[in-house]
């Protein structure tokens, strides 16, 4: 009868060379796996760690409010002048600022100028101060100046203020006397003087012959008329005009009260003079 030994005896062992190659292959595979795992997982783990840190930071960071524009305020206002006409190019505008913008470092007043035939254009920006009333220096252009202002808060601009008008006039008014003519003779003791000038011009007439003066004003069409008392003989009348802007001009009118040429004619009827002695001469007198 055949006798059996243990399990190892029943399975033949691989040759020594084969076992050595197998062991080397397993070792090499382990090295490759170790290198792969250590080289690839490092960045992956780093990325996961960074992402987790960012997410955690967003959850725990203090929120920072984003910048927003301030709500727009009401429009400012510009004080109207007592007289729109002026001969001064440099003026000062009195601007009233809405109370909610007073003391706001981001608030400013922007002044616009509109000339005849042109659109409004920004001229000057002035920061808002700590009071609701502020003075803004401004330079006028010859002619009609329509001025408005707006309020800026941040990037928001208010509606424009009501229009304020200035008229820059630096030309003296032209005065033309139409009646009577210069150098005319007037038979009556007073005279009516009429003419034209700039509308609204104030007139003062002074007669140097008798120190008489009178004032008048041109109407909306520039026409004027006033009476003047004359003195016998030559009258020199100075008429001074001041227009609404404050410019002045004057003219002189010379008039003769009476006739330019005066004469007398003496007539008498024929008569005879008898005397003891004939006179050497005789004098006749005439009263005019």
CSV table of C-alpha atoms in Angstrom, one decimal:
chain,number,residue,atom,x,y,z
A,1,UNK,CA,0.0,0.0,0.0
A,2,UNK,CA,1.2,3.6,-0.9
A,3,UNK,CA,1.8,5.8,2.0
A,4,UNK,CA,0.8,9.6,1.7
A,5,UNK,CA,2.8,12.3,3.4
A,6,UNK,CA,1.6,15.9,4.2
A,7,UNK,CA,0.1,18.5,1.8
A,8,UNK,CA,3.5,20.0,1.0
A,9,UNK,CA,4.6,16.7,-0.1
A,10,UNK,CA,1.7,16.5,-2.5
A,11,UNK,CA,2.4,19.9,-4.1
A,12,UNK,CA,5.7,20.4,-5.9
A,13,UNK,CA,7.5,23.7,-5.0
A,14,UNK,CA,8.3,26.3,-7.7
A,15,UNK,CA,11.9,26.5,-8.7
A,16,UNK,CA,14.1,28.9,-6.7
A,17,UNK,CA,14.6,31.3,-9.7
A,18,UNK,CA,10.9,31.7,-10.2
A,19,UNK,CA,10.2,32.4,-6.6
A,20,UNK,CA,12.9,35.1,-6.6
A,21,UNK,CA,11.5,36.8,-9.6
A,22,UNK,CA,8.0,36.8,-8.2
A,23,UNK,CA,9.2,38.3,-4.9
A,24,UNK,CA,11.1,41.1,-6.8
A,25,UNK,CA,8.0,41.9,-8.9
A,26,UNK,CA,5.8,42.2,-5.8
A,27,UNK,CA,8.4,44.5,-4.1
A,28,UNK,CA,8.6,46.6,-7.2
A,29,UNK,CA,4.8,46.9,-7.4
A,30,UNK,CA,4.7,48.0,-3.8
A,31,UNK,CA,7.3,50.7,-4.5
A,32,UNK,CA,5.3,52.0,-7.5
A,33,UNK,CA,2.1,52.0,-5.5
A,34,UNK,CA,3.8,53.9,-2.7
A,35,UNK,CA,5.3,56.5,-5.0
A,36,UNK,CA,2.0,57.0,-6.8
A,37,UNK,CA,0.0,57.3,-3.7
A,38,UNK,CA,2.4,59.7,-2.0
A,39,UNK,CA,2.8,61.9,-5.2
A,40,UNK,CA,-0.8,62.1,-6.3
A,41,UNK,CA,-2.6,62.2,-3.0
A,42,UNK,CA,-0.5,65.1,-1.7
A,43,UNK,CA,-2.0,67.7,-4.1
A,44,UNK,CA,-5.4,66.2,-3.8
A,45,UNK,CA,-5.3,66.4,0.0
A,46,UNK,CA,-3.9,69.9,-0.3
A,47,UNK,CA,-6.7,71.0,-2.5
A,48,UNK,CA,-9.3,69.5,-0.3
A,49,UNK,CA,-7.7,71.2,2.7
A,50,UNK,CA,-7.6,74.6,1.0
A,51,UNK,CA,-11.2,74.3,-0.1
A,52,UNK,CA,-12.3,73.3,3.3
A,53,UNK,CA,-10.4,76.2,4.8
A,54,UNK,CA,-12.0,78.7,2.3
A,55,UNK,CA,-15.4,77.4,3.0
A,56,UNK,CA,-14.8,77.6,6.8
A,57,UNK,CA,-13.4,81.1,6.4
A,58,UNK,CA,-16.5,82.2,4.5
A,59,UNK,CA,-18.7,80.8,7.2
A,60,UNK,CA,-16.8,82.5,10.1
A,61,UNK,CA,-15.6,85.8,8.4
A,62,UNK,CA,-17.2,89.1,9.5
A,63,UNK,CA,-19.5,90.3,6.7
A,64,UNK,CA,-18.4,93.6,5.0
A,65,UNK,CA,-21.3,95.8,3.7
A,66,UNK,CA,-21.1,96.7,0.0
A,67,UNK,CA,-21.0,100.4,-1.1
A,68,UNK,CA,-24.4,101.8,-2.0
A,69,UNK,CA,-25.4,105.2,-3.4
A,70,UNK,CA,-27.0,107.7,-1.0
A,71,UNK,CA,-30.6,108.4,-1.6
A,72,UNK,CA,-31.1,111.5,-3.8
A,73,UNK,CA,-32.0,114.8,-2.0
A,74,UNK,CA,-34.3,117.6,-3.1
A,75,UNK,CA,-33.1,120.3,-5.4
A,76,UNK,CA,-31.3,123.4,-4.1
A,77,UNK,CA,-32.6,126.9,-4.7
A,78,UNK,CA,-30.9,130.1,-5.9
A,79,UNK,CA,-32.1,133.5,-4.5
A,80,UNK,CA,-33.4,135.8,-7.3
A,81,UNK,CA,-31.9,139.3,-7.6
A,82,UNK,CA,-33.9,142.4,-6.8
A,83,UNK,CA,-32.9,143.7,-10.3
A,84,UNK,CA,-31.9,141.3,-13.0
A,85,UNK,CA,-30.0,143.9,-15.0
A,86,UNK,CA,-26.4,144.6,-13.9
A,87,UNK,CA,-23.2,146.0,-15.2
A,88,UNK,CA,-21.0,143.9,-12.9
A,89,UNK,CA,-19.7,140.7,-14.5
A,90,UNK,CA,-18.7,139.1,-11.2
A,91,UNK,CA,-21.6,138.3,-8.9
A,92,UNK,CA,-22.3,136.1,-5.9
A,93,UNK,CA,-25.1,133.5,-5.9
A,94,UNK,CA,-26.9,132.7,-2.7
A,95,UNK,CA,-27.8,129.0,-2.7
A,96,UNK,CA,-30.0,127.2,-0.2
A,97,UNK,CA,-29.1,123.5,0.3
A,98,UNK,CA,-31.6,120.9,1.5
A,99,UNK,CA,-31.1,120.1,5.2
A,100,UNK,CA,-30.4,116.4,4.6
A,101,UNK,CA,-27.2,117.3,2.6
A,102,UNK,CA,-25.7,119.7,5.1
A,103,UNK,CA,-22.4,118.4,6.4
A,104,UNK,CA,-22.3,115.5,4.0
A,105,UNK,CA,-18.7,115.3,2.7
A,106,UNK,CA,-19.9,113.6,-0.5
A,107,UNK,CA,-22.4,116.4,-1.3
A,108,UNK,CA,-21.7,119.2,-3.8
A,109,UNK,CA,-23.6,121.9,-5.6
A,110,UNK,CA,-23.2,122.1,-9.4
A,111,UNK,CA,-24.2,125.4,-11.1
A,112,UNK,CA,-25.4,125.4,-14.8
A,113,UNK,CA,-25.5,128.3,-17.2
A,114,UNK,CA,-27.8,128.6,-20.1
A,115,UNK,CA,-27.2,131.3,-22.8
A,116,UNK,CA,-29.7,132.4,-25.5
A,117,UNK,CA,-29.8,129.7,-28.1
A,118,UNK,CA,-27.7,127.2,-26.2
A,119,UNK,CA,-28.4,124.2,-23.8
A,120,UNK,CA,-27.5,124.5,-20.1
A,121,UNK,CA,-23.9,123.7,-19.4
A,122,UNK,CA,-22.2,122.9,-16.0
A,123,UNK,CA,-19.9,125.8,-15.0
A,124,UNK,CA,-18.7,125.2,-11.4
A,125,UNK,CA,-18.9,122.6,-8.6
A,126,UNK,CA,-18.8,123.7,-4.9
A,127,UNK,CA,-18.7,121.3,-1.9
A,128,UNK,CA,-21.6,121.6,0.5
A,129,UNK,CA,-20.6,123.1,3.9
A,130,UNK,CA,-22.0,122.9,7.3
A,131,UNK,CA,-24.8,125.4,6.8
A,132,UNK,CA,-27.9,125.4,4.6
A,133,UNK,CA,-27.0,128.7,3.0
A,134,UNK,CA,-23.9,129.1,0.9
A,135,UNK,CA,-22.4,131.8,-1.4
A,136,UNK,CA,-21.1,130.8,-4.8
A,137,UNK,CA,-18.9,133.3,-6.8
A,138,UNK,CA,-20.1,133.4,-10.5
A,139,UNK,CA,-19.0,135.2,-13.6
A,140,UNK,CA,-21.7,136.4,-16.0
A,141,UNK,CA,-21.6,136.5,-19.8
A,142,UNK,CA,-22.8,139.6,-21.8
A,143,UNK,CA,-26.5,139.4,-22.4
A,144,UNK,CA,-29.1,137.1,-20.7
A,145,UNK,CA,-27.8,134.5,-18.2
A,146,UNK,CA,-30.3,131.7,-17.1
A,147,UNK,CA,-28.8,130.0,-14.0
A,148,UNK,CA,-29.8,126.8,-12.3
A,149,UNK,CA,-28.2,124.4,-9.7
A,150,UNK,CA,-28.4,120.8,-8.8
A,151,UNK,CA,-27.3,118.8,-5.7
A,152,UNK,CA,-25.0,115.8,-6.0
A,153,UNK,CA,-24.9,113.1,-3.2
A,154,UNK,CA,-22.5,110.4,-4.2
A,155,UNK,CA,-23.4,109.7,-7.8
A,156,UNK,CA,-27.0,110.8,-7.5
A,157,UNK,CA,-28.0,114.2,-9.0
A,158,UNK,CA,-31.1,116.1,-8.0
A,159,UNK,CA,-33.6,117.9,-10.3
A,160,UNK,CA,-32.5,121.4,-11.3
A,161,UNK,CA,-33.5,124.4,-9.2
A,162,UNK,CA,-35.9,127.0,-10.6
A,163,UNK,CA,-34.3,129.3,-13.2
A,164,UNK,CA,-32.7,132.6,-12.0
A,165,UNK,CA,-32.0,135.2,-14.7
A,166,UNK,CA,-29.3,137.9,-14.8
A,167,UNK,CA,-28.7,140.3,-17.7
A,168,UNK,CA,-25.2,141.7,-18.0
A,169,UNK,CA,-25.3,145.1,-19.7
A,170,UNK,CA,-22.2,147.3,-19.8
A,171,UNK,CA,-23.3,149.7,-22.6
A,172,UNK,CA,-24.5,153.2,-21.8
A,173,UNK,CA,-28.0,154.1,-22.9
A,174,UNK,CA,-28.4,156.1,-26.1
A,175,UNK,CA,-30.6,159.2,-25.6
A,176,UNK,CA,-32.2,160.8,-28.7
A,177,UNK,CA,-34.2,164.1,-28.4
A,178,UNK,CA,-36.8,164.3,-31.2
A,179,UNK,CA,-38.6,167.5,-30.2
A,180,UNK,CA,-37.7,170.3,-30.1
A,181,UNK,CA,-34.7,170.4,-32.2
A,182,UNK,CA,-31.4,171.5,-30.7
A,183,UNK,CA,-31.0,175.3,-31.1
A,184,UNK,CA,-34.7,176.0,-31.7
A,185,UNK,CA,-36.4,179.2,-30.6
A,186,UNK,CA,-39.5,178.9,-28.3
A,187,UNK,CA,-41.9,181.7,-28.0
A,188,UNK,CA,-43.6,180.3,-24.8
A,189,UNK,CA,-42.1,180.2,-21.3
A,190,UNK,CA,-42.1,176.4,-21.1
A,191,UNK,CA,-41.5,173.6,-23.5
A,192,UNK,CA,-42.3,169.8,-23.9
A,193,UNK,CA,-39.2,167.7,-24.5
A,194,UNK,CA,-39.7,164.2,-26.0
A,195,UNK,CA,-37.4,161.4,-27.3
A,196,UNK,CA,-36.4,157.8,-27.1
A,197,UNK,CA,-33.8,155.8,-25.1
A,198,UNK,CA,-33.4,152.3,-23.6
A,199,UNK,CA,-36.6,151.0,-22.0
A,200,UNK,CA,-36.8,151.6,-18.2
A,201,UNK,CA,-34.1,154.3,-18.3
A,202,UNK,CA,-34.4,156.9,-15.5
A,203,UNK,CA,-34.0,160.5,-16.8
A,204,UNK,CA,-33.1,163.8,-15.0
A,205,UNK,CA,-33.2,167.1,-16.9
A,206,UNK,CA,-31.5,170.2,-15.5
A,207,UNK,CA,-31.8,173.8,-17.0
A,208,UNK,CA,-28.7,175.8,-16.1
A,209,UNK,CA,-30.4,179.1,-17.0
A,210,UNK,CA,-32.9,178.9,-14.1
A,211,UNK,CA,-31.7,175.9,-12.1
A,212,UNK,CA,-34.9,174.0,-12.9
A,213,UNK,CA,-34.8,170.2,-12.8
A,214,UNK,CA,-37.3,167.5,-13.6
A,215,UNK,CA,-37.1,163.6,-13.6
A,216,UNK,CA,-38.9,161.1,-15.8
A,217,UNK,CA,-38.6,157.5,-17.0
A,218,UNK,CA,-38.7,155.8,-20.3
A,219,UNK,CA,-41.6,153.4,-20.9
A,220,UNK,CA,-41.4,149.8,-22.1
A,221,UNK,CA,-40.9,151.1,-25.7
A,222,UNK,CA,-38.1,153.5,-24.7
A,223,UNK,CA,-40.2,156.6,-25.2
A,224,UNK,CA,-40.1,159.6,-22.8
A,225,UNK,CA,-41.7,163.0,-22.5
A,226,UNK,CA,-41.5,165.8,-19.9
A,227,UNK,CA,-42.1,169.6,-19.6
A,228,UNK,CA,-39.3,172.1,-18.8
A,229,UNK,CA,-39.6,175.7,-17.6
A,230,UNK,CA,-37.4,178.1,-19.7
A,231,UNK,CA,-35.8,181.4,-18.9
A,232,UNK,CA,-35.7,184.3,-21.3
A,233,UNK,CA,-32.8,184.1,-23.7
A,234,UNK,CA,-30.5,181.0,-24.1
A,235,UNK,CA,-31.3,177.8,-22.1
A,236,UNK,CA,-28.8,175.0,-21.8
A,237,UNK,CA,-30.6,171.8,-20.7
A,238,UNK,CA,-28.6,168.7,-19.7
A,239,UNK,CA,-30.5,165.4,-19.9
A,240,UNK,CA,-28.9,162.5,-17.9
A,241,UNK,CA,-30.1,158.9,-18.4
A,242,UNK,CA,-29.4,155.8,-16.2
A,243,UNK,CA,-30.4,152.4,-17.6
A,244,UNK,CA,-31.6,149.5,-15.4
A,245,UNK,CA,-28.1,148.0,-15.3
A,246,UNK,CA,-26.6,151.3,-13.8
A,247,UNK,CA,-24.9,152.6,-17.0
A,248,UNK,CA,-25.2,156.4,-17.6
A,249,UNK,CA,-25.2,158.7,-20.5
A,250,UNK,CA,-26.1,162.4,-21.1
A,251,UNK,CA,-27.0,164.8,-23.9
A,252,UNK,CA,-27.3,168.7,-23.9
A,253,UNK,CA,-30.1,170.6,-25.6
A,254,UNK,CA,-29.9,174.3,-26.2
A,255,UNK,CA,-33.1,176.4,-26.7
A,256,UNK,CA,-33.8,180.1,-27.1
A,257,UNK,CA,-36.8,181.4,-25.3
A,258,UNK,CA,-38.1,184.2,-27.5
A,259,UNK,CA,-37.4,185.2,-31.2
A,260,UNK,CA,-34.0,184.7,-32.8
A,261,UNK,CA,-34.2,188.2,-34.4
A,262,UNK,CA,-35.9,191.1,-32.7
A,263,UNK,CA,-36.6,194.5,-34.4
A,264,UNK,CA,-38.9,197.5,-34.1
A,265,UNK,CA,-40.5,199.9,-36.7
A,266,UNK,CA,-41.5,203.5,-35.8
A,267,UNK,CA,-44.1,205.3,-37.9
A,268,UNK,CA,-45.6,208.8,-37.4
A,269,UNK,CA,-47.9,211.1,-39.2
A,270,UNK,CA,-46.7,214.4,-40.7
A,271,UNK,CA,-46.7,217.3,-38.3
A,272,UNK,CA,-45.1,220.7,-37.8
A,273,UNK,CA,-43.0,221.8,-34.9
A,274,UNK,CA,-42.9,225.5,-34.2
A,275,UNK,CA,-40.5,227.1,-31.8
A,276,UNK,CA,-38.6,230.3,-31.3
A,277,UNK,CA,-35.5,228.4,-32.2
A,278,UNK,CA,-35.2,225.3,-34.2
A,279,UNK,CA,-33.7,222.4,-32.1
A,280,UNK,CA,-30.4,221.1,-33.2
A,281,UNK,CA,-31.5,217.5,-32.6
A,282,UNK,CA,-34.5,215.5,-31.5
A,283,UNK,CA,-34.7,212.1,-29.7
A,284,UNK,CA,-37.6,209.5,-30.1
A,285,UNK,CA,-37.9,206.5,-27.7
A,286,UNK,CA,-39.8,203.3,-28.3
A,287,UNK,CA,-40.7,200.7,-25.6
A,288,UNK,CA,-41.1,197.0,-26.8
